[in-house]
mmCIF file of C-alpha atoms and ligand atoms in Angstrom:
data_model
loop_
_atom_site.group_PDB
_atom_site.id
_atom_site.type_symbol
_atom_site.label_atom_id
_atom_site.label_comp_id
_atom_site.label_asym_id
_atom_site.label_seq_id
_atom_site.Cartn_x
_atom_site.Cartn_y
_atom_site.Cartn_z
ATOM 1 C CA MET A 1 -81.029 92.348 -13.862
ATOM 2 C CA ASN A 2 -82.829 91.609 -10.477
ATOM 3 C CA LEU A 3 -85.167 88.814 -11.291
ATOM 4 C CA ILE A 4 -85.011 85.714 -9.129
ATOM 5 C CA CYS A 5 -85.999 82.178 -9.810
ATOM 6 C CA PRO A 6 -89.428 81.449 -8.703
ATOM 7 C CA VAL A 7 -88.478 77.943 -7.638
ATOM 8 C CA CYS A 8 -85.291 78.349 -5.540
ATOM 9 C CA VAL A 9 -85.159 82.314 -5.288
ATOM 10 C CA GLU A 10 -81.535 82.414 -6.770
ATOM 11 C CA LYS A 11 -80.826 85.002 -9.090
ATOM 12 C CA LEU A 12 -81.760 84.564 -12.641
ATOM 13 C CA ASN A 13 -79.451 85.204 -15.659
ATOM 14 C CA ASN A 14 -80.609 85.758 -19.107
ATOM 15 C CA ASN A 15 -79.201 84.678 -22.383
ATOM 16 C CA SER A 16 -80.903 85.600 -25.684
ATOM 17 C CA LYS A 17 -83.385 82.728 -25.445
ATOM 18 C CA SER A 18 -84.175 82.097 -21.703
ATOM 19 C CA TYR A 19 -83.726 82.942 -17.920
ATOM 20 C CA VAL A 20 -81.651 80.479 -15.911
ATOM 21 C CA CYS A 21 -80.619 80.100 -12.281
ATOM 22 C CA CYS A 22 -77.546 78.451 -10.892
ATOM 23 C CA ASN A 23 -79.576 75.330 -10.174
ATOM 24 C CA GLY A 24 -80.610 74.928 -13.833
ATOM 25 C CA HIS A 25 -84.253 76.032 -13.382
ATOM 26 C CA THR A 26 -84.882 77.633 -17.004
ATOM 27 C CA PHE A 27 -87.727 79.880 -18.227
ATOM 28 C CA ASP A 28 -87.872 80.619 -21.906
ATOM 29 C CA THR A 29 -88.452 83.973 -23.384
ATOM 30 C CA ALA A 30 -91.641 84.184 -25.533
ATOM 31 C CA LYS A 31 -91.365 85.652 -28.995
ATOM 32 C CA GLU A 32 -92.886 88.848 -27.664
ATOM 33 C CA GLY A 33 -90.017 89.100 -25.232
ATOM 34 C CA TYR A 34 -91.760 88.429 -21.994
ATOM 35 C CA VAL A 35 -90.945 85.462 -19.664
ATOM 36 C CA ASN A 36 -93.421 83.452 -17.890
ATOM 37 C CA LEU A 37 -92.322 82.999 -14.235
ATOM 38 C CA LEU A 38 -95.530 81.454 -12.868
ATOM 39 C CA LEU A 39 -95.623 78.059 -11.379
ATOM 40 C CA THR A 40 -98.740 76.390 -12.146
ATOM 41 C CA ALA A 41 -99.861 72.895 -10.975
ATOM 42 C CA LYS A 42 -101.424 72.195 -14.535
ATOM 43 C CA SER A 43 -99.717 73.576 -17.604
ATOM 44 C CA GLY A 44 -102.264 75.453 -19.676
ATOM 45 C CA ALA A 45 -104.494 76.149 -16.611
ATOM 46 C CA PHE A 46 -106.533 79.396 -17.302
ATOM 47 C CA ILE A 47 -105.346 82.028 -14.788
ATOM 48 C CA GLY A 48 -106.366 85.640 -14.654
ATOM 49 C CA ASP A 49 -108.054 87.962 -17.352
ATOM 50 C CA ASN A 50 -108.800 86.176 -20.629
ATOM 51 C CA ARG A 51 -107.979 87.568 -24.066
ATOM 52 C CA ALA A 52 -111.143 89.238 -24.640
ATOM 53 C CA MET A 53 -110.920 91.089 -21.241
ATOM 54 C CA ALA A 54 -107.327 92.133 -22.086
ATOM 55 C CA LEU A 55 -108.260 93.455 -25.527
ATOM 56 C CA ALA A 56 -111.295 95.355 -24.033
ATOM 57 C CA ARG A 57 -109.036 96.898 -21.536
ATOM 58 C CA ARG A 58 -106.365 97.956 -24.111
ATOM 59 C CA ASP A 59 -108.835 99.316 -26.433
ATOM 60 C CA PHE A 60 -110.546 101.542 -23.864
ATOM 61 C CA LEU A 61 -107.523 102.663 -22.085
ATOM 62 C CA SER A 62 -105.834 103.576 -25.655
ATOM 63 C CA LYS A 63 -108.589 106.372 -25.718
ATOM 64 C CA ASP A 64 -106.575 108.192 -23.204
ATOM 65 C CA TYR A 65 -109.453 109.104 -20.593
ATOM 66 C CA TYR A 66 -107.180 107.966 -17.981
ATOM 67 C CA ARG A 67 -104.052 109.681 -19.263
ATOM 68 C CA PRO A 68 -104.058 112.298 -16.427
ATOM 69 C CA LEU A 69 -103.782 109.485 -13.851
ATOM 70 C CA ALA A 70 -100.824 107.988 -15.705
ATOM 71 C CA GLN A 71 -99.179 111.394 -15.703
ATOM 72 C CA ALA A 72 -99.865 111.688 -11.932
ATOM 73 C CA VAL A 73 -98.273 108.327 -11.158
ATOM 74 C CA LYS A 74 -95.430 109.213 -13.466
ATOM 75 C CA SER A 75 -94.851 112.494 -11.469
ATOM 76 C CA GLU A 76 -94.377 110.377 -8.270
ATOM 77 C CA LEU A 77 -91.621 108.421 -9.957
ATOM 78 C CA GLU A 78 -89.984 111.678 -11.279
ATOM 79 C CA ASN A 79 -89.882 112.852 -7.601
ATOM 80 C CA LEU A 80 -87.466 109.926 -6.890
ATOM 81 C CA PRO A 81 -84.287 110.912 -8.877
ATOM 82 C CA ASP A 82 -82.147 108.103 -7.211
ATOM 83 C CA ALA A 83 -84.548 105.318 -8.143
ATOM 84 C CA SER A 84 -82.754 102.518 -10.057
ATOM 85 C CA CYS A 85 -85.598 99.603 -9.891
ATOM 86 C CA ALA A 86 -89.157 100.096 -10.626
ATOM 87 C CA ALA A 87 -91.981 97.719 -10.942
ATOM 88 C CA ASP A 88 -95.662 97.834 -12.251
ATOM 89 C CA ILE A 89 -97.418 95.204 -9.944
ATOM 90 C CA CYS A 90 -100.619 93.884 -11.650
ATOM 91 C CA CYS A 91 -99.666 95.926 -14.727
ATOM 92 C CA GLY A 92 -102.489 94.532 -16.962
ATOM 93 C CA GLU A 93 -101.876 95.179 -20.717
ATOM 94 C CA GLY A 94 -99.309 98.029 -19.859
ATOM 95 C CA TYR A 95 -100.969 101.223 -20.652
ATOM 96 C CA TYR A 96 -99.759 102.927 -17.359
ATOM 97 C CA THR A 97 -96.427 100.937 -17.472
ATOM 98 C CA GLU A 98 -95.587 102.248 -20.863
ATOM 99 C CA ILE A 99 -96.403 105.990 -19.881
ATOM 100 C CA VAL A 100 -94.649 105.773 -16.456
ATOM 101 C CA SER A 101 -91.463 104.024 -17.683
ATOM 102 C CA GLU A 102 -90.866 106.292 -20.430
ATOM 103 C CA GLY A 103 -87.465 108.140 -19.912
ATOM 104 C CA PHE A 104 -86.696 106.166 -16.834
ATOM 105 C CA ASP A 105 -83.055 104.877 -16.943
ATOM 106 C CA GLY A 106 -83.133 102.215 -14.450
ATOM 107 C CA GLU A 107 -84.630 98.635 -14.467
ATOM 108 C CA PHE A 108 -88.442 98.505 -14.860
ATOM 109 C CA TYR A 109 -90.579 95.445 -14.528
ATOM 110 C CA GLY A 110 -94.198 94.605 -15.317
ATOM 111 C CA PHE A 111 -95.868 91.853 -13.655
ATOM 112 C CA ASP A 112 -99.162 90.249 -14.028
ATOM 113 C CA ILE A 113 -100.828 86.833 -13.573
ATOM 114 C CA SER A 114 -102.642 86.838 -16.966
ATOM 115 C CA LYS A 115 -100.592 85.660 -19.818
ATOM 116 C CA GLU A 116 -102.909 87.569 -22.159
ATOM 117 C CA MET A 117 -102.382 90.852 -20.412
ATOM 118 C CA ILE A 118 -98.485 90.392 -20.412
ATOM 119 C CA ARG A 119 -98.551 89.426 -24.100
ATOM 120 C CA LEU A 120 -100.352 92.616 -25.067
ATOM 121 C CA ALA A 121 -98.026 94.643 -22.636
ATOM 122 C CA ALA A 122 -94.713 93.039 -24.126
ATOM 123 C CA LYS A 123 -95.892 94.044 -27.639
ATOM 124 C CA ARG A 124 -95.514 97.741 -26.524
ATOM 125 C CA LYS A 125 -92.376 99.479 -27.391
ATOM 126 C CA THR A 126 -90.742 100.057 -23.932
ATOM 127 C CA GLY A 127 -87.639 99.149 -22.104
ATOM 128 C CA VAL A 128 -89.966 97.225 -19.560
ATOM 129 C CA LEU A 129 -89.209 93.592 -18.780
ATOM 130 C CA PHE A 130 -92.632 92.014 -18.567
ATOM 131 C CA ALA A 131 -93.189 88.627 -16.792
ATOM 132 C CA VAL A 132 -96.112 86.590 -15.945
ATOM 133 C CA ALA A 133 -95.993 86.288 -12.085
ATOM 134 C CA ASN A 134 -98.265 86.270 -9.159
ATOM 135 C CA MET A 135 -98.116 89.435 -7.025
ATOM 136 C CA LYS A 136 -98.239 87.159 -3.992
ATOM 137 C CA LYS A 137 -94.882 85.706 -4.937
ATOM 138 C CA LEU A 138 -92.951 88.409 -6.866
ATOM 139 C CA PRO A 139 -89.862 87.236 -8.687
ATOM 140 C CA LEU A 140 -87.637 90.241 -7.063
ATOM 141 C CA PRO A 141 -85.240 90.083 -4.148
ATOM 142 C CA ASP A 142 -86.126 91.563 -0.708
ATOM 143 C CA SER A 143 -85.538 95.438 -0.499
ATOM 144 C CA SER A 144 -84.895 95.771 -4.199
ATOM 145 C CA VAL A 145 -87.557 98.032 -5.476
ATOM 146 C CA ASP A 146 -87.492 101.764 -5.151
ATOM 147 C CA PHE A 147 -90.672 102.663 -6.964
ATOM 148 C CA ALA A 148 -93.614 100.240 -7.072
ATOM 149 C CA MET A 149 -96.845 101.095 -8.778
ATOM 150 C CA HIS A 150 -100.099 99.249 -8.280
ATOM 151 C CA LEU A 151 -103.542 100.300 -9.963
ATOM 152 C CA PHE A 152 -106.941 98.863 -9.565
ATOM 153 C CA ALA A 153 -105.828 95.509 -8.388
ATOM 154 C CA PRO A 154 -105.688 93.097 -5.425
ATOM 155 C CA PHE A 155 -103.382 94.082 -2.697
ATOM 156 C CA CYS A 156 -100.576 91.917 -0.862
ATOM 157 C CA GLU A 157 -99.290 93.838 1.941
ATOM 158 C CA GLN A 158 -96.525 91.271 2.981
ATOM 159 C CA GLU A 159 -95.160 90.871 -0.558
ATOM 160 C CA PHE A 160 -95.074 94.693 -1.258
ATOM 161 C CA ALA A 161 -93.326 95.483 1.840
ATOM 162 C CA ARG A 162 -90.829 92.628 1.266
ATOM 163 C CA ILE A 163 -89.631 94.023 -2.090
ATOM 164 C CA LEU A 164 -89.543 97.789 -1.181
ATOM 165 C CA SER A 165 -86.108 99.168 -0.543
ATOM 166 C CA ASP A 166 -85.754 101.301 2.512
ATOM 167 C CA LYS A 167 -86.132 104.481 0.551
ATOM 168 C CA GLY A 168 -88.767 102.685 -1.696
ATOM 169 C CA ILE A 169 -92.275 104.085 -2.373
ATOM 170 C CA LEU A 170 -95.334 102.137 -3.400
ATOM 171 C CA VAL A 171 -98.006 104.082 -5.330
ATOM 172 C CA SER A 172 -101.289 102.349 -5.104
ATOM 173 C CA VAL A 173 -104.397 103.670 -6.812
ATOM 174 C CA ARG A 174 -107.919 102.836 -6.198
ATOM 175 C CA PRO A 175 -111.378 104.325 -6.906
ATOM 176 C CA GLY A 176 -112.445 107.337 -4.983
ATOM 177 C CA ARG A 177 -115.889 108.057 -3.468
ATOM 178 C CA ARG A 178 -117.266 109.738 -6.570
ATOM 179 C CA HIS A 179 -115.630 107.557 -9.122
ATOM 180 C CA LEU A 180 -117.948 107.088 -12.302
ATOM 181 C CA TYR A 181 -120.948 108.275 -10.238
ATOM 182 C CA GLU A 182 -122.791 109.692 -13.152
ATOM 183 C CA ILE A 183 -122.817 106.143 -14.763
ATOM 184 C CA LYS A 184 -124.065 104.715 -11.487
ATOM 185 C CA GLN A 185 -126.830 107.332 -11.604
ATOM 186 C CA ALA A 186 -127.882 106.332 -15.053
ATOM 187 C CA VAL A 187 -127.861 102.569 -14.201
ATOM 188 C CA TYR A 188 -129.185 102.327 -10.612
ATOM 189 C CA ASP A 189 -132.361 103.485 -8.920
ATOM 190 C CA SER A 190 -130.272 104.138 -5.757
ATOM 191 C CA PRO A 191 -126.633 104.973 -6.781
ATOM 192 C CA TYR A 192 -123.993 104.621 -4.001
ATOM 193 C CA GLU A 193 -120.625 106.141 -3.395
ATOM 194 C CA ASN A 194 -117.504 103.947 -3.022
ATOM 195 C CA ASP A 195 -116.228 103.283 0.628
ATOM 196 C CA GLU A 196 -112.805 104.886 0.723
ATOM 197 C CA THR A 197 -111.905 103.270 4.145
ATOM 198 C CA LEU A 198 -108.351 101.878 3.797
ATOM 199 C CA PRO A 199 -107.565 98.652 5.677
ATOM 200 C CA ASP A 200 -104.854 98.647 8.274
ATOM 201 C CA TYR A 201 -101.497 97.595 6.839
ATOM 202 C CA PRO A 202 -99.052 97.088 9.809
ATOM 203 C CA LEU A 203 -96.175 96.336 7.425
ATOM 204 C CA LEU A 204 -96.678 99.596 5.402
ATOM 205 C CA LYS A 205 -96.847 103.118 6.346
ATOM 206 C CA LEU A 206 -99.246 105.409 4.596
ATOM 207 C CA ILE A 207 -97.152 108.530 4.062
ATOM 208 C CA GLU A 208 -99.579 110.520 1.850
ATOM 209 C CA GLN A 209 -102.939 110.185 0.176
ATOM 210 C CA LYS A 210 -103.894 112.465 -2.804
ATOM 211 C CA ARG A 211 -107.005 112.814 -4.724
ATOM 212 C CA LEU A 212 -107.228 113.244 -8.551
ATOM 213 C CA LYS A 213 -110.636 114.223 -9.469
ATOM 214 C CA ILE A 214 -111.452 115.034 -12.969
ATOM 215 C CA LYS A 215 -114.395 115.086 -15.481
ATOM 216 C CA ALA A 216 -114.075 112.975 -18.539
ATOM 217 C CA GLU A 217 -116.205 113.856 -21.511
ATOM 218 C CA VAL A 218 -117.220 110.328 -22.436
ATOM 219 C CA LYS A 219 -118.114 110.375 -26.213
ATOM 220 C CA SER A 220 -120.426 107.295 -26.867
ATOM 221 C CA SER A 221 -122.467 104.659 -25.255
ATOM 222 C CA GLU A 222 -119.836 102.190 -26.221
ATOM 223 C CA ASP A 223 -117.263 103.882 -24.384
ATOM 224 C CA LEU A 224 -119.697 104.176 -21.273
ATOM 225 C CA HIS A 225 -120.178 100.609 -21.424
ATOM 226 C CA SER A 226 -116.414 99.824 -21.602
ATOM 227 C CA LEU A 227 -115.736 102.169 -18.826
ATOM 228 C CA PHE A 228 -118.317 100.563 -16.647
ATOM 229 C CA SER A 229 -117.239 97.067 -17.569
ATOM 230 C CA MET A 230 -113.848 97.824 -16.207
ATOM 231 C CA THR A 231 -115.283 98.137 -12.679
ATOM 232 C CA PRO A 232 -115.914 95.281 -10.233
ATOM 233 C CA TYR A 233 -119.584 96.402 -9.850
ATOM 234 C CA TYR A 234 -120.254 95.771 -13.556
ATOM 235 C CA TYR A 235 -120.534 92.110 -12.943
ATOM 236 C CA ARG A 236 -122.933 92.645 -10.005
ATOM 237 C CA THR A 237 -125.267 94.738 -12.191
ATOM 238 C CA SER A 238 -128.305 93.058 -14.133
ATOM 239 C CA GLU A 239 -128.179 92.940 -17.827
ATOM 240 C CA SER A 240 -131.336 95.000 -17.876
ATOM 241 C CA ASP A 241 -129.691 97.603 -15.627
ATOM 242 C CA ARG A 242 -126.503 97.746 -17.852
ATOM 243 C CA ARG A 243 -128.892 98.250 -20.966
ATOM 244 C CA ARG A 244 -129.956 101.681 -19.461
ATOM 245 C CA LEU A 245 -126.735 102.943 -20.816
ATOM 246 C CA ASP A 246 -127.581 101.911 -24.499
ATOM 247 C CA GLY A 247 -129.621 105.020 -25.366
ATOM 248 C CA ILE A 248 -126.952 107.571 -23.968
ATOM 249 C CA ASP A 249 -124.674 109.025 -26.723
ATOM 250 C CA GLY A 250 -122.190 110.392 -24.261
ATOM 251 C CA MET A 251 -121.949 112.216 -20.854
ATOM 252 C CA ASP A 252 -119.449 113.979 -18.692
ATOM 253 C CA VAL A 253 -118.315 111.451 -15.851
ATOM 254 C CA THR A 254 -116.368 112.015 -12.734
ATOM 255 C CA LEU A 255 -113.163 110.032 -12.442
ATOM 256 C CA ASP A 256 -112.188 110.102 -8.922
ATOM 257 C CA PHE A 257 -108.839 108.334 -7.885
ATOM 258 C CA LEU A 258 -107.301 108.057 -4.500
ATOM 259 C CA ILE A 259 -103.481 107.802 -4.890
ATOM 260 C CA CYS A 260 -101.959 106.246 -1.936
ATOM 261 C CA LEU A 261 -98.288 106.557 -1.153
ATOM 262 C CA PHE A 262 -96.791 103.934 1.223
ATOM 263 C CA LYS A 263 -93.349 103.185 2.611
ATOM 264 C CA LYS A 264 -92.154 100.227 4.300
ATOM 265 C CA ALA A 265 -93.118 100.497 8.133
HETATM 266 C C1 SAM B 1 -108.515 95.743 -12.985
HETATM 267 S S1 SAM B 1 -106.975 95.128 -13.788
HETATM 268 C C2 SAM B 1 -105.778 96.576 -13.483
HETATM 269 C C3 SAM B 1 -104.726 96.356 -14.552
HETATM 270 C C4 SAM B 1 -103.831 97.536 -14.594
HETATM 271 N N1 SAM B 1 -103.192 97.765 -13.457
HETATM 272 C C5 SAM B 1 -104.709 98.867 -15.070
HETATM 273 O O1 SAM B 1 -104.978 99.500 -14.188
HETATM 274 O O2 SAM B 1 -105.018 98.816 -16.332
HETATM 275 C C6 SAM B 1 -106.423 93.989 -12.448
HETATM 276 C C7 SAM B 1 -105.272 93.174 -13.020
HETATM 277 O O3 SAM B 1 -104.780 92.267 -11.917
HETATM 278 C C8 SAM B 1 -104.359 91.124 -12.310
HETATM 279 N N2 SAM B 1 -104.176 90.166 -11.288
HETATM 280 C C9 SAM B 1 -105.145 89.723 -10.476
HETATM 281 N N3 SAM B 1 -104.673 89.019 -9.440
HETATM 282 C C10 SAM B 1 -103.408 88.845 -9.753
HETATM 283 C C11 SAM B 1 -102.282 88.312 -8.934
HETATM 284 N N4 SAM B 1 -102.549 87.472 -7.876
HETATM 285 N N5 SAM B 1 -101.066 88.503 -9.336
HETATM 286 C C12 SAM B 1 -100.807 89.387 -10.308
HETATM 287 N N6 SAM B 1 -101.768 89.952 -11.097
HETATM 288 C C13 SAM B 1 -103.017 89.663 -10.695
HETATM 289 C C14 SAM B 1 -105.297 90.759 -13.296
HETATM 290 O O4 SAM B 1 -104.804 89.905 -14.211
HETATM 291 C C15 SAM B 1 -105.662 92.232 -14.082
HETATM 292 O O5 SAM B 1 -104.691 92.371 -15.136
HETATM 293 ZN ZN1 ZN B 2 -83.756 78.210 -9.277
#
C-alpha cells in the first residue's frame, strides 16, 4: 500500500477500520470503503461537485456513449505490462476507473476532491482504493505511479510530475476541436471549435498525442442535455439557448477526444 499521510507525508498503514501513520494521524474508512484524506479548514465545508452533479454524470456515463474512450485509455495501461501502481486523478464517479482497472493486478487508486463522486465510485465492484483527495496534494510518494490517468479535469503539472515514476506515463484526455460540434450547432447561432493548444509544461514531456474521433448516435433530447451539461460551456449558455435542444429527439454527435501521453521531463 502506497498511500501517505496528508499531514506529515509518512506512510499510511491500514487496519480494517482506518488508515494510520506512525505519528498517529488517523483517517477512518467510510462504510462504502473509501477514505477521506482531504484536510479542510472547516469540516463539512462543501467542496467539488455536489450529489446531483455526481448522479447526473453517473447516469449519463452508464449509457456507454464514452466506452470507446475508456477502452482507448485501458489499452495504454495494457501497453505497460510492468506497471504496478496506477491512479485515476480526478476520477469522478469512477466510470473510467472501473473499466480501466479491470484485470489490473497492481495497486489502483482513484482520487477526487468531491466526496459525493468518491462515494459513488466506491460503491462500484472494483479492486480500486478510492480516496477523497486534492490533485494539488496527492497522497502518494514521489516517483511511485507507473500509470496515471486524468480525464476532463483541471491539470496540476507539478504534482503529476512528482508522483510519476521514471518509466511512468500520464494519460490525460481533453476535448478535441470538433467535440460535440453538432450540439453547439443546434444551440448557438455561431458555433465555435475548441482550442486544442496545449500549454507548455516544462516538468512533463509530451511523448504522443492521439485523437479518438467517433460518432455517437444520441437517442433522446434528455441525453443531449446530459451530454451538453457535462461540458464547461453549458454553464456559459443561456437557458433559452439550452432549450433549443428540447425538440430534438436524437442526433449523431461527434465525440472528439485528444489523448495526450506524458512522461516526466
Ligand atoms: C468533469 S469531471 C471529470 C470526472 C472524471 N474524470 C470523468 O471524466 O468522468 C471533473 C472532476 O474533477 C474533480 N476535481 C476538480 N478539482 C479537483 C481537485 N483540485 N482535486 C481533485 N479533483 C478535482 C471534480 O470533483 C470532478 O469530479
Ligand atoms: Zn501523519
